[in-house]
């Protein structure tokens, strides 16, 4: 600790003092979070991905943590996404040669060191000044696939440079076709090999946890968020300079699959549809020429009491019938979660909040540690379960947990 830089020592001391306040002791989660951060001010001291949530909570202003954490209504989809991984049990096989573990995958014409990718998370400068550039550097150092949010707080070209390789660009449907066409063209100029269209984000969601956290944040939002800079249209660099009318970035309520067909015509690389949870919509995506679908519910941020993504995965995989890859995100917090998604047919597995937690707590180094923890945990279960490669993580390695558990 004596070798820590002064800023870290100061932060550690402050957090330690805060954690000791009697008032905070009455709020166990917050006190625990502050203590975790005070006791472990280096990423390598944190043991699992959830520790980073506590660390992020300790350093972020309440409203910014609330933005990262929020679901809708009672946040039940958020909880279910993770809990549902526990509905599957692993059937380990013994006496399998696992001396040469290979976690690499081939996805849409590219090879990746790991099936884990960092999914689109908007406005990451709210978590750390490096924002998406910090995530890109971490992704570069771990050779991870990165999907950049259309509402990222750093310009696409800066992120591509920091990643040192193309990233996938996520976009939303807009009521201004010219805006969609312009950002697709910009992404392709920047070398993005894939456009991911998110289709689960209608206007008007009730992000109650965020709203509550804003009420307890002692700061005045408009001190920093000047001139409407809360507004994605005014703030997102991807849409800067397009001269869009207010509301243009809202998903059009009168949309149909024609939107995807139209997009297919202007995307010259791969077209990925993010936010699919049913067999019917998987078929529609394939019909429209999509190259992949992502089983996702936006991390439970859009619809309450939706089925968890791991529950939706088998039906989507069955509908895809191997014609296109199926990816999954939502509630992935452990290497065993990644393993289970792969066993149920996912070709790659995304994380949202965990990258934000790592970034908030430690910048690039935090995201790297989060990726390393996932990697280490995945390797452990691959060895244990007798799956030396990703292809060897097959459906028969899982059994549904009995409804009435025996133990
Ligand atoms: C703070 C935050 C911002 C997000 N922004 C976007 C976004 O701009 N576009 C998008 O498609 N998904 C966005 N997502 C959803 C993620 O891409 C991903 O689907 C989800 O977070 C996965 O669930 P997890 O957070 O439980 O890992 C966001 C998620 C979070 C937590």
Short mmCIF file of C-alpha atoms and ligand atoms in Angstrom, two decimals, residues 67-68 119-122 149 170 172 198 274 296 298-299 301 329-331 333 351-354, ligand 1:
data_model
loop_
_atom_site.label_atom_id
_atom_site.label_comp_id
_atom_site.label_asym_id
_atom_site.label_seq_id
_atom_site.Cartn_x
_atom_site.Cartn_y
_atom_site.Cartn_z
CA UNK A 67 -27.67 4.74 -15.32
CA UNK A 68 -25.43 1.69 -15.51
CA UNK A 119 -21.33 -5.36 -26.19
CA UNK A 120 -22.60 -1.85 -26.97
CA UNK A 121 -22.80 0.37 -23.88
CA UNK A 122 -23.69 4.01 -24.39
CA UNK A 149 -22.75 1.87 -29.15
CA UNK A 170 -24.30 -0.70 -33.27
CA UNK A 172 -30.77 2.10 -33.69
CA UNK A 198 -30.73 -2.99 -32.10
CA UNK A 274 -29.61 -7.40 -31.77
CA UNK A 296 -30.67 -9.95 -26.05
CA UNK A 298 -30.87 -4.93 -23.64
CA UNK A 299 -29.78 -6.19 -20.23
CA UNK A 301 -33.40 -2.17 -19.62
CA UNK A 329 -25.90 -11.32 -23.98
CA UNK A 330 -27.63 -10.55 -20.68
CA UNK A 331 -26.70 -11.45 -17.12
CA UNK A 333 -21.27 -12.81 -14.91
CA UNK A 351 -21.19 -8.48 -21.66
CA UNK A 352 -22.69 -5.05 -20.98
CA UNK A 353 -22.56 -3.87 -17.36
CA UNK A 354 -19.39 -5.79 -16.36
C1 LIG B 1 -25.43 1.50 -19.46
C2 LIG B 1 -25.84 0.65 -20.62
C3 LIG B 1 -25.95 1.22 -21.86
C4 LIG B 1 -26.31 0.43 -22.97
N1 LIG B 1 -26.35 1.02 -24.20
C5 LIG B 1 -26.66 0.26 -25.27
C6 LIG B 1 -26.67 0.83 -26.57
O1 LIG B 1 -26.36 1.99 -26.75
N2 LIG B 1 -27.03 0.03 -27.60
C7 LIG B 1 -27.37 -1.29 -27.43
O2 LIG B 1 -27.68 -1.97 -28.39
N3 LIG B 1 -27.35 -1.85 -26.22
C8 LIG B 1 -26.99 -1.12 -25.14
N4 LIG B 1 -26.96 -1.70 -23.92
C9 LIG B 1 -27.25 -3.15 -23.78
C10 LIG B 1 -25.98 -3.99 -23.90
O3 LIG B 1 -25.45 -3.94 -25.20
C11 LIG B 1 -26.27 -5.46 -23.57
O4 LIG B 1 -27.31 -5.92 -24.40
C12 LIG B 1 -26.66 -5.68 -22.11
O5 LIG B 1 -26.05 -4.75 -21.27
C13 LIG B 1 -26.24 -7.09 -21.68
O6 LIG B 1 -26.67 -7.33 -20.37
P1 LIG B 1 -25.71 -7.19 -19.10
O7 LIG B 1 -25.57 -5.75 -18.81
O8 LIG B 1 -26.46 -7.91 -18.05
O9 LIG B 1 -24.38 -7.85 -19.42
C14 LIG B 1 -26.58 -0.94 -22.80
C15 LIG B 1 -26.45 -1.52 -21.53
C16 LIG B 1 -26.07 -0.74 -20.46
C17 LIG B 1 -25.92 -1.40 -19.11
#
